[in-house]
Amino acid sequence: MTMTSTAPERALAAPEAPLSIRGLTVVFSGDVTAIDNLSLDIQEGEFVAIVGPSGCGKSTLLKVVSGLVPARSGEVRVGGPAAAGGKPKIGFMFQRDTLLPWATVTSNIAVGCELSGLPKEQHAERIASLIALVRLQGYEDRYPAALSGGMRQRVSLARLLAFEPDMFLMDEPFGALDYQTKIIMGRELLRIWEASRRSIVFVTHDIEEAVALADRVIVMSARPGRIVASHAVEFERPRDPRSLRGDPRFGALVQKIWSELALPG
Ligand SMILES: Nc1ncnc2c1ncn2[C@@H]1O[C@H](COP(=O)(O)OP(=O)(O)OP(=O)(O)O)[C@@H](O)[C@H]1O
Ligand SMILES: [Mg+2]
């Protein structure tokens, strides 16, 4: 996970559009067009999932939004009410945890507090409440090597929450976890998101995960990445991602997205 604030020269969008992307094209050296003329708006508090074939530019899109990769052309505006008083804080979470191996659970989460600018004397209280939130009580003094993959991602999530981002960019955050843990983590993420309702852009290979969690699923084409479909997911909230999977409307939408992915073979 990295935590970045947008560069000062980047434009702030109108308050009602926390993320607005217009005509974005990204070309890497060697003339690899990773993203081609992509436009997308994310609303305040919206949970948007992005699915698409491997190499279609999903990670690149998140990196452009966070300022890690430059655009060739187009416009990316990050703003929203949360950022009205200053620069928006963007939190990034990756598939593999990026915890500091030499630091305990508590110290790893403290990094998020540090970056958020929270006064030092309030760190302990914030860390304790986050540890409770991600259900890791009793593991405060463990090192990452002594935690399971799911627990490490919980610590990453707690560190991300400690930073208090205005927007969450999540790149296959549960992709390395087993099926059961992934479903549990999805449920936990929804529980936390219900409480804060910050905008989330969530990249995943897993169509079922996308439909279970998101308000909207964006389908990207193979490289160069373009948006080929956008589906509103209208299951009521709060949701239980486990029981949703038995709903026939759930299966129908998953099938439709599969057909849109146009996988080779
Ligand atoms: N730094 C880079 N330099 C050159 N090409 C790159 C770079 N980063 C990504 N690419 C290329 O851009 C394309 C999109 O890559 P990206 O990582 O965004 O795909 P992705 O959709 O996230 O794939 P996956 O689902 O496998 O994670 C790929 O063809 C990749 O090889
Ligand atoms: Mg990727």
mmCIF file of C-alpha atoms and ligand atoms in Angstrom:
data_model
loop_
_atom_site.group_PDB
_atom_site.id
_atom_site.type_symbol
_atom_site.label_atom_id
_atom_site.label_comp_id
_atom_site.label_asym_id
_atom_site.label_seq_id
_atom_site.Cartn_x
_atom_site.Cartn_y
_atom_site.Cartn_z
ATOM 1 C CA MET A 1 0.000 0.000 0.000
ATOM 2 C CA THR A 2 1.148 3.519 -0.686
ATOM 3 C CA MET A 3 -0.528 6.633 0.401
ATOM 4 C CA THR A 4 -0.245 9.637 -1.795
ATOM 5 C CA SER A 5 -1.748 13.049 -1.944
ATOM 6 C CA THR A 6 -2.416 14.383 -5.392
ATOM 7 C CA ALA A 7 0.251 16.689 -6.771
ATOM 8 C CA PRO A 8 -0.527 20.379 -6.252
ATOM 9 C CA GLU A 9 -0.784 21.139 -9.954
ATOM 10 C CA ARG A 10 -3.591 18.650 -10.462
ATOM 11 C CA ALA A 11 -6.984 20.237 -10.837
ATOM 12 C CA LEU A 12 -9.645 19.925 -8.181
ATOM 13 C CA ALA A 13 -13.006 18.852 -9.534
ATOM 14 C CA ALA A 14 -16.378 20.332 -8.712
ATOM 15 C CA PRO A 15 -17.426 19.180 -5.234
ATOM 16 C CA GLU A 16 -20.069 16.786 -6.560
ATOM 17 C CA ALA A 17 -17.579 14.730 -8.586
ATOM 18 C CA PRO A 18 -14.828 13.283 -6.406
ATOM 19 C CA LEU A 19 -13.241 11.628 -9.429
ATOM 20 C CA SER A 20 -13.699 12.715 -13.001
ATOM 21 C CA ILE A 21 -11.667 11.228 -15.856
ATOM 22 C CA ARG A 22 -12.017 12.615 -19.363
ATOM 23 C CA GLY A 23 -10.453 11.209 -22.522
ATOM 24 C CA LEU A 24 -7.589 9.566 -20.657
ATOM 25 C CA THR A 25 -4.876 8.010 -22.790
ATOM 26 C CA VAL A 26 -1.777 6.423 -21.274
ATOM 27 C CA VAL A 27 1.147 5.346 -23.442
ATOM 28 C CA PHE A 28 4.236 3.661 -22.027
ATOM 29 C CA SER A 29 7.664 3.828 -23.564
ATOM 30 C CA GLY A 30 7.893 1.420 -26.488
ATOM 31 C CA ASP A 31 4.522 2.753 -27.669
ATOM 32 C CA VAL A 32 2.395 0.491 -25.504
ATOM 33 C CA THR A 33 -1.023 2.140 -25.336
ATOM 34 C CA ALA A 34 -2.286 0.924 -21.989
ATOM 35 C CA ILE A 35 -5.427 3.070 -21.833
ATOM 36 C CA ASP A 36 -7.204 4.618 -24.778
ATOM 37 C CA ASN A 37 -9.539 7.609 -24.470
ATOM 38 C CA LEU A 38 -11.218 6.499 -21.253
ATOM 39 C CA SER A 39 -13.815 8.636 -19.475
ATOM 40 C CA LEU A 40 -15.323 7.841 -16.095
ATOM 41 C CA ASP A 41 -17.001 9.684 -13.214
ATOM 42 C CA ILE A 42 -17.129 8.352 -9.684
ATOM 43 C CA GLN A 43 -19.668 9.907 -7.337
ATOM 44 C CA GLU A 44 -19.176 10.761 -3.678
ATOM 45 C CA GLY A 45 -19.457 7.608 -1.594
ATOM 46 C CA GLU A 46 -19.806 5.356 -4.620
ATOM 47 C CA PHE A 47 -18.267 1.880 -4.645
ATOM 48 C CA VAL A 48 -17.132 1.160 -8.193
ATOM 49 C CA ALA A 49 -15.548 -2.119 -9.258
ATOM 50 C CA ILE A 50 -13.468 -2.476 -12.401
ATOM 51 C CA VAL A 51 -13.051 -5.821 -14.152
ATOM 52 C CA GLY A 52 -11.197 -6.592 -17.354
ATOM 53 C CA PRO A 53 -8.728 -9.022 -18.900
ATOM 54 C CA SER A 54 -5.174 -9.199 -17.602
ATOM 55 C CA GLY A 55 -3.039 -6.415 -19.024
ATOM 56 C CA CYS A 56 -6.001 -4.195 -20.005
ATOM 57 C CA GLY A 57 -4.789 -1.255 -17.944
ATOM 58 C CA LYS A 58 -6.681 -1.556 -14.654
ATOM 59 C CA SER A 59 -3.646 -1.048 -12.429
ATOM 60 C CA THR A 60 -2.423 1.688 -14.744
ATOM 61 C CA LEU A 61 -5.735 3.510 -14.335
ATOM 62 C CA LEU A 62 -5.410 3.497 -10.540
ATOM 63 C CA LYS A 63 -1.803 4.627 -10.780
ATOM 64 C CA VAL A 64 -2.762 7.578 -12.969
ATOM 65 C CA VAL A 65 -5.484 8.603 -10.513
ATOM 66 C CA SER A 66 -3.011 8.478 -7.625
ATOM 67 C CA GLY A 67 -0.415 10.412 -9.594
ATOM 68 C CA LEU A 68 2.110 7.538 -9.815
ATOM 69 C CA VAL A 69 1.924 7.325 -13.636
ATOM 70 C CA PRO A 70 1.507 10.310 -15.985
ATOM 71 C CA ALA A 71 -1.218 10.549 -18.629
ATOM 72 C CA ARG A 72 -0.324 11.068 -22.300
ATOM 73 C CA SER A 73 -3.518 13.075 -22.776
ATOM 74 C CA GLY A 74 -6.867 13.676 -21.148
ATOM 75 C CA GLU A 75 -7.812 14.929 -17.746
ATOM 76 C CA VAL A 76 -8.010 13.407 -14.281
ATOM 77 C CA ARG A 77 -9.694 15.545 -11.661
ATOM 78 C CA VAL A 78 -9.781 14.431 -8.046
ATOM 79 C CA GLY A 79 -11.860 16.444 -5.628
ATOM 80 C CA GLY A 80 -15.129 16.066 -3.780
ATOM 81 C CA PRO A 81 -16.486 17.611 -0.597
ATOM 82 C CA ALA A 82 -13.954 15.812 1.584
ATOM 83 C CA ALA A 83 -11.189 17.650 -0.218
ATOM 84 C CA ALA A 84 -12.870 21.053 -0.166
ATOM 85 C CA GLY A 85 -10.463 22.457 2.396
ATOM 86 C CA GLY A 86 -7.259 21.133 0.870
ATOM 87 C CA LYS A 87 -5.686 18.432 -1.239
ATOM 88 C CA PRO A 88 -7.621 15.166 -1.479
ATOM 89 C CA LYS A 89 -5.962 12.217 0.251
ATOM 90 C CA ILE A 90 -5.849 9.101 -1.868
ATOM 91 C CA GLY A 91 -5.266 5.727 -0.231
ATOM 92 C CA PHE A 92 -3.913 2.871 -2.344
ATOM 93 C CA MET A 93 -4.043 -0.804 -1.430
ATOM 94 C CA PHE A 94 -2.317 -3.496 -3.463
ATOM 95 C CA GLN A 95 -2.870 -7.214 -3.943
ATOM 96 C CA ARG A 96 0.239 -8.122 -1.986
ATOM 97 C CA ASP A 97 0.531 -6.535 1.397
ATOM 98 C CA THR A 98 3.276 -3.972 1.700
ATOM 99 C CA LEU A 99 3.625 -4.084 5.456
ATOM 100 C CA LEU A 100 6.953 -3.302 7.053
ATOM 101 C CA PRO A 101 8.277 -6.753 8.024
ATOM 102 C CA TRP A 102 10.321 -5.439 10.924
ATOM 103 C CA ALA A 103 7.398 -3.598 12.506
ATOM 104 C CA THR A 104 4.569 -4.985 14.648
ATOM 105 C CA VAL A 105 0.890 -4.730 13.761
ATOM 106 C CA THR A 106 0.640 -1.632 15.953
ATOM 107 C CA SER A 107 3.699 0.023 14.392
ATOM 108 C CA ASN A 108 2.513 -0.733 10.866
ATOM 109 C CA ILE A 109 -0.838 0.918 11.550
ATOM 110 C CA ALA A 110 1.001 3.820 13.185
ATOM 111 C CA VAL A 111 2.517 4.609 9.775
ATOM 112 C CA GLY A 112 -0.993 5.477 8.545
ATOM 113 C CA CYS A 113 -1.588 7.706 11.583
ATOM 114 C CA GLU A 114 1.745 9.415 10.960
ATOM 115 C CA LEU A 115 0.910 10.149 7.338
ATOM 116 C CA SER A 116 -2.560 11.378 8.220
ATOM 117 C CA GLY A 117 -1.024 14.105 10.381
ATOM 118 C CA LEU A 118 -2.877 12.924 13.489
ATOM 119 C CA PRO A 119 -1.255 14.342 16.643
ATOM 120 C CA LYS A 120 1.046 11.758 18.229
ATOM 121 C CA GLU A 121 -0.866 11.634 21.509
ATOM 122 C CA GLN A 122 -3.974 10.410 19.648
ATOM 123 C CA HIS A 123 -2.230 7.549 17.827
ATOM 124 C CA ALA A 124 -2.719 4.873 20.493
ATOM 125 C CA GLU A 125 -6.470 5.425 20.685
ATOM 126 C CA ARG A 126 -6.902 5.457 16.897
ATOM 127 C CA ILE A 127 -4.794 2.301 16.507
ATOM 128 C CA ALA A 128 -6.759 0.469 19.199
ATOM 129 C CA SER A 129 -10.071 1.317 17.550
ATOM 130 C CA LEU A 130 -8.815 0.246 14.121
ATOM 131 C CA ILE A 131 -7.471 -3.031 15.487
ATOM 132 C CA ALA A 132 -10.923 -3.689 16.926
ATOM 133 C CA LEU A 133 -12.549 -2.692 13.630
ATOM 134 C CA VAL A 134 -10.535 -5.201 11.606
ATOM 135 C CA ARG A 135 -10.869 -7.767 14.417
ATOM 136 C CA LEU A 136 -7.200 -8.210 15.251
ATOM 137 C CA GLN A 137 -7.334 -7.798 19.018
ATOM 138 C CA GLY A 138 -4.622 -9.882 20.645
ATOM 139 C CA TYR A 139 -2.271 -9.551 17.658
ATOM 140 C CA GLU A 140 -1.038 -6.015 18.369
ATOM 141 C CA ASP A 141 2.571 -7.060 19.004
ATOM 142 C CA ARG A 142 2.887 -9.665 16.248
ATOM 143 C CA TYR A 143 5.144 -9.184 13.244
ATOM 144 C CA PRO A 144 3.699 -9.661 9.725
ATOM 145 C CA ALA A 145 5.586 -12.953 9.235
ATOM 146 C CA ALA A 146 3.580 -14.437 12.113
ATOM 147 C CA LEU A 147 0.201 -13.555 10.540
ATOM 148 C CA SER A 148 -1.880 -15.312 7.882
ATOM 149 C CA GLY A 149 -2.366 -13.654 4.471
ATOM 150 C CA GLY A 150 -5.875 -12.576 5.440
ATOM 151 C CA MET A 151 -4.648 -11.072 8.705
ATOM 152 C CA ARG A 152 -1.886 -9.194 6.897
ATOM 153 C CA GLN A 153 -4.463 -7.688 4.556
ATOM 154 C CA ARG A 154 -6.528 -6.673 7.582
ATOM 155 C CA VAL A 155 -3.487 -4.837 8.925
ATOM 156 C CA SER A 156 -3.028 -3.194 5.502
ATOM 157 C CA LEU A 157 -6.672 -2.161 5.576
ATOM 158 C CA ALA A 158 -6.303 -0.753 9.102
ATOM 159 C CA ARG A 159 -3.207 1.184 8.015
ATOM 160 C CA LEU A 160 -5.130 2.544 5.053
ATOM 161 C CA LEU A 161 -8.031 3.574 7.295
ATOM 162 C CA ALA A 162 -5.596 5.221 9.725
ATOM 163 C CA PHE A 163 -4.557 7.502 6.888
ATOM 164 C CA GLU A 164 -8.226 8.562 6.526
ATOM 165 C CA PRO A 165 -8.268 8.796 2.736
ATOM 166 C CA ASP A 166 -10.935 10.759 0.893
ATOM 167 C CA MET A 167 -10.849 8.078 -1.782
ATOM 168 C CA PHE A 168 -9.772 4.440 -1.759
ATOM 169 C CA LEU A 169 -8.017 2.890 -4.736
ATOM 170 C CA MET A 170 -7.844 -0.871 -4.244
ATOM 171 C CA ASP A 171 -5.969 -3.030 -6.736
ATOM 172 C CA GLU A 172 -7.043 -6.650 -6.228
ATOM 173 C CA PRO A 173 -6.635 -6.237 -2.481
ATOM 174 C CA PHE A 174 -7.974 -9.722 -1.738
ATOM 175 C CA GLY A 175 -6.691 -11.407 -4.893
ATOM 176 C CA ALA A 176 -4.049 -13.501 -3.134
ATOM 177 C CA LEU A 177 -6.429 -14.837 -0.496
ATOM 178 C CA ASP A 178 -8.261 -18.155 -0.485
ATOM 179 C CA TYR A 179 -11.931 -18.110 -1.508
ATOM 180 C CA GLN A 180 -13.367 -18.188 1.996
ATOM 181 C CA THR A 181 -11.073 -15.496 3.394
ATOM 182 C CA LYS A 182 -11.741 -13.342 0.342
ATOM 183 C CA ILE A 183 -15.493 -13.476 1.009
ATOM 184 C CA ILE A 184 -14.963 -12.635 4.669
ATOM 185 C CA MET A 185 -12.705 -9.707 3.733
ATOM 186 C CA GLY A 186 -15.330 -8.460 1.258
ATOM 187 C CA ARG A 187 -17.924 -8.524 4.001
ATOM 188 C CA GLU A 188 -15.576 -6.663 6.341
ATOM 189 C CA LEU A 189 -14.815 -4.057 3.701
ATOM 190 C CA LEU A 190 -18.539 -3.452 3.131
ATOM 191 C CA ARG A 191 -19.105 -3.105 6.868
ATOM 192 C CA ILE A 192 -16.343 -0.505 7.127
ATOM 193 C CA TRP A 193 -17.440 1.266 3.951
ATOM 194 C CA GLU A 194 -21.076 1.457 5.160
ATOM 195 C CA ALA A 195 -19.804 3.405 8.162
ATOM 196 C CA SER A 196 -17.670 5.931 6.268
ATOM 197 C CA ARG A 197 -19.058 5.916 2.687
ATOM 198 C CA ARG A 198 -15.887 7.140 1.042
ATOM 199 C CA SER A 199 -15.598 6.556 -2.701
ATOM 200 C CA ILE A 200 -13.866 3.298 -3.616
ATOM 201 C CA VAL A 201 -12.420 2.208 -6.934
ATOM 202 C CA PHE A 202 -11.901 -1.539 -6.565
ATOM 203 C CA VAL A 203 -10.067 -3.504 -9.262
ATOM 204 C CA THR A 204 -10.603 -7.252 -9.330
ATOM 205 C CA HIS A 205 -10.326 -10.288 -11.580
ATOM 206 C CA ASP A 206 -13.246 -11.820 -9.737
ATOM 207 C CA ILE A 207 -16.572 -10.898 -11.341
ATOM 208 C CA GLU A 208 -18.575 -12.337 -8.456
ATOM 209 C CA GLU A 209 -16.606 -10.243 -6.001
ATOM 210 C CA ALA A 210 -17.243 -7.133 -8.130
ATOM 211 C CA VAL A 211 -21.010 -7.733 -8.275
ATOM 212 C CA ALA A 212 -21.239 -8.648 -4.583
ATOM 213 C CA LEU A 213 -19.502 -5.492 -3.387
ATOM 214 C CA ALA A 214 -20.015 -2.630 -5.830
ATOM 215 C CA ASP A 215 -22.707 -0.112 -6.696
ATOM 216 C CA ARG A 216 -21.438 -0.169 -10.256
ATOM 217 C CA VAL A 217 -19.268 -2.579 -12.237
ATOM 218 C CA ILE A 218 -17.187 -1.188 -15.083
ATOM 219 C CA VAL A 219 -16.023 -3.685 -17.707
ATOM 220 C CA MET A 220 -12.827 -2.886 -19.603
ATOM 221 C CA SER A 221 -11.720 -4.314 -22.940
ATOM 222 C CA ALA A 222 -8.405 -6.020 -23.588
ATOM 223 C CA ARG A 223 -5.496 -3.605 -24.112
ATOM 224 C CA PRO A 224 -5.712 -0.818 -25.027
ATOM 225 C CA GLY A 225 -8.143 -0.479 -22.155
ATOM 226 C CA ARG A 226 -11.486 1.086 -22.921
ATOM 227 C CA ILE A 227 -14.791 0.867 -21.075
ATOM 228 C CA VAL A 228 -17.081 -1.594 -22.839
ATOM 229 C CA ALA A 229 -19.909 -1.725 -20.300
ATOM 230 C CA SER A 230 -21.089 -0.228 -17.039
ATOM 231 C CA HIS A 231 -23.653 -1.987 -14.838
ATOM 232 C CA ALA A 232 -25.530 -0.530 -11.892
ATOM 233 C CA VAL A 233 -25.791 -3.205 -9.195
ATOM 234 C CA GLU A 234 -29.048 -2.613 -7.434
ATOM 235 C CA PHE A 235 -29.023 -5.055 -4.571
ATOM 236 C CA GLU A 236 -30.170 -3.359 -1.400
ATOM 237 C CA ARG A 237 -27.684 -2.449 1.308
ATOM 238 C CA PRO A 238 -26.410 -3.432 3.733
ATOM 239 C CA ARG A 239 -25.507 -6.557 1.818
ATOM 240 C CA ASP A 240 -24.254 -9.930 2.828
ATOM 241 C CA PRO A 241 -21.945 -10.999 -0.018
ATOM 242 C CA ARG A 242 -22.468 -14.663 0.896
ATOM 243 C CA SER A 243 -26.244 -14.832 0.632
ATOM 244 C CA LEU A 244 -26.261 -12.571 -2.460
ATOM 245 C CA ARG A 245 -24.489 -15.298 -4.396
ATOM 246 C CA GLY A 246 -27.623 -17.471 -4.225
ATOM 247 C CA ASP A 247 -29.827 -14.781 -5.838
ATOM 248 C CA PRO A 248 -30.714 -15.554 -9.494
ATOM 249 C CA ARG A 249 -30.245 -11.872 -10.440
ATOM 250 C CA PHE A 250 -26.697 -12.151 -9.120
ATOM 251 C CA GLY A 251 -25.927 -15.128 -11.377
ATOM 252 C CA ALA A 252 -27.503 -13.404 -14.382
ATOM 253 C CA LEU A 253 -25.375 -10.281 -13.995
ATOM 254 C CA VAL A 254 -22.199 -12.323 -13.481
ATOM 255 C CA GLN A 255 -22.964 -14.246 -16.692
ATOM 256 C CA LYS A 256 -23.605 -11.050 -18.624
ATOM 257 C CA ILE A 257 -20.279 -9.562 -17.531
ATOM 258 C CA TRP A 258 -18.493 -12.811 -18.442
ATOM 259 C CA SER A 259 -19.903 -12.520 -21.958
ATOM 260 C CA GLU A 260 -18.717 -8.923 -22.227
ATOM 261 C CA LEU A 261 -15.161 -9.775 -21.263
ATOM 262 C CA ALA A 262 -14.653 -11.414 -24.667
ATOM 263 C CA LEU A 263 -11.896 -13.685 -23.450
ATOM 264 C CA PRO A 264 -9.728 -15.313 -26.119
ATOM 265 C CA GLY A 265 -10.485 -18.954 -27.029
HETATM 266 N N1 LIG B 1 5.834 0.748 -16.450
HETATM 267 C C1 LIG B 1 5.419 0.181 -17.590
HETATM 268 N N2 LIG B 1 6.160 0.253 -18.718
HETATM 269 C C2 LIG B 1 5.738 -0.297 -19.868
HETATM 270 N N3 LIG B 1 4.572 -0.952 -20.012
HETATM 271 C C3 LIG B 1 3.795 -1.071 -18.929
HETATM 272 C C4 LIG B 1 4.160 -0.516 -17.648
HETATM 273 N N4 LIG B 1 3.182 -0.778 -16.762
HETATM 274 C C5 LIG B 1 2.240 -1.474 -17.426
HETATM 275 N N5 LIG B 1 2.605 -1.647 -18.720
HETATM 276 C C6 LIG B 1 1.809 -2.323 -19.761
HETATM 277 O O1 LIG B 1 0.536 -1.683 -19.808
HETATM 278 C C7 LIG B 1 -0.485 -2.654 -19.967
HETATM 279 C C8 LIG B 1 -1.474 -2.528 -18.825
HETATM 280 O O2 LIG B 1 -0.857 -2.948 -17.624
HETATM 281 P P1 LIG B 1 -1.634 -3.003 -16.251
HETATM 282 O O3 LIG B 1 -0.685 -3.427 -15.210
HETATM 283 O O4 LIG B 1 -2.350 -1.719 -16.057
HETATM 284 O O5 LIG B 1 -2.713 -4.159 -16.545
HETATM 285 P P2 LIG B 1 -3.812 -4.784 -15.583
HETATM 286 O O6 LIG B 1 -5.138 -4.629 -16.239
HETATM 287 O O7 LIG B 1 -3.676 -4.248 -14.212
HETATM 288 O O8 LIG B 1 -3.416 -6.344 -15.608
HETATM 289 P P3 LIG B 1 -3.556 -7.464 -14.462
HETATM 290 O O9 LIG B 1 -5.010 -7.820 -14.447
HETATM 291 O O10 LIG B 1 -2.729 -8.597 -14.972
HETATM 292 O O11 LIG B 1 -3.061 -6.891 -13.185
HETATM 293 C C9 LIG B 1 0.207 -4.013 -20.048
HETATM 294 O O12 LIG B 1 0.359 -4.335 -21.411
HETATM 295 C C10 LIG B 1 1.540 -3.776 -19.415
HETATM 296 O O13 LIG B 1 2.525 -4.601 -19.974
HETATM 297 MG MG MG B 2 -3.108 -5.076 -12.385
#
